[in-house]
Coordinates of C-alpha atoms in Angstrom, one line a residue:
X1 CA 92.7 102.4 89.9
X2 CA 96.1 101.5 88.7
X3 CA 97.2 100.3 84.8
X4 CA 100.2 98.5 84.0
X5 CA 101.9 99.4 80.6
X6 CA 104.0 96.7 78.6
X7 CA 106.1 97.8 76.3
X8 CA 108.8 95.8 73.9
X9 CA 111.7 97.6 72.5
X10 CA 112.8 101.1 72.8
X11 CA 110.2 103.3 73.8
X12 CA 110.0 106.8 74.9
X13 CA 107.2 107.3 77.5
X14 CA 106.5 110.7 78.3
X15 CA 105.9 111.7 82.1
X16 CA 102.8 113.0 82.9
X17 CA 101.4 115.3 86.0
X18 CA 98.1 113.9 87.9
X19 CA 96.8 116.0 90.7
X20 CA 96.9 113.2 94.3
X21 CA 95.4 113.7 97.1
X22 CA 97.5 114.9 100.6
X23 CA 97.0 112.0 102.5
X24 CA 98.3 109.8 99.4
X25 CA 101.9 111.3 100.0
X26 CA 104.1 109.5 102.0
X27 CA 107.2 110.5 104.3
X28 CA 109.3 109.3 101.8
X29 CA 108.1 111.3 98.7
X30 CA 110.3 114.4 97.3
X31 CA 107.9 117.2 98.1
X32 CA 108.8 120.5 96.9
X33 CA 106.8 123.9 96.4
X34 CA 106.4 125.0 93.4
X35 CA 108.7 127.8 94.3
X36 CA 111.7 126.1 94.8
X37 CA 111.5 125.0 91.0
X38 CA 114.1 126.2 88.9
X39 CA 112.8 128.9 86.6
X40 CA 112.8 126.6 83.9
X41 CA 111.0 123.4 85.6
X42 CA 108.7 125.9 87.3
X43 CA 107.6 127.0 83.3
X44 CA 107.4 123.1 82.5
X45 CA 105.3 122.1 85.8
X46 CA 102.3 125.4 85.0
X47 CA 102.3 124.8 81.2
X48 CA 101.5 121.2 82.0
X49 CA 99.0 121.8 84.2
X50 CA 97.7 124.1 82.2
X51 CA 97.5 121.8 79.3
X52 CA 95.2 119.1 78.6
X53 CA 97.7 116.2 78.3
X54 CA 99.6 117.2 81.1
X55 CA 102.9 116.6 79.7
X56 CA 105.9 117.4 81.5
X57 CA 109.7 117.8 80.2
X58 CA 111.2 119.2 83.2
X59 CA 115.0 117.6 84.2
X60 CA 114.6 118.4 87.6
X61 CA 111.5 116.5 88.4
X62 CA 111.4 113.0 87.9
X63 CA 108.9 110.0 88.3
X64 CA 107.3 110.2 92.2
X65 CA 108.1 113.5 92.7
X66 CA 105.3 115.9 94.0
X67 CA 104.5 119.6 93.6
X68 CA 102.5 121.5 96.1
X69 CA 100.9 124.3 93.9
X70 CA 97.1 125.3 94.4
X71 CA 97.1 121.2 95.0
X72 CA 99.5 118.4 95.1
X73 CA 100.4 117.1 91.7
X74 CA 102.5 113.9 91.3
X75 CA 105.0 113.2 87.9
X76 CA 104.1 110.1 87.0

């Protein structure tokens, strides 16, 4: 399922982490362990899977990137 959002304006849209499935990353994705995180970013990506909206404020992950953790998890 995919959703489109529309916004007008200025807007400040928060990135999120979704757990993906393997097979749903592809060649060209930035894959990184969650051990090459910096040590702040590493904080940022386990607090927000921790949390229940999955909120993530880490400047070394952007949009598309991936984690591998105890699963894959994509920022969106």
């Amino acid at each position: 399922m995919s959703r489109s959002v529309r916004t007008h304006g200025d807007a400040d849209v928060g990135r999120v982490v979704v757990e993906c499935d393997p097979a749903e990353v592809d060649s060209g994705d930035r894959v990184r362990d969650v051990d090459q995180l910096s040590p702040s970013d590493r904080r940022d990506f386990l607090d927000a899977i921790d949390g229940t909206t999955r909120l993530i404020d880490a400047p070394g992950l952007a949009a598309g990137d991936v984690v591998r953790f105890t699963a894959y998890y994509r920022v969106v």
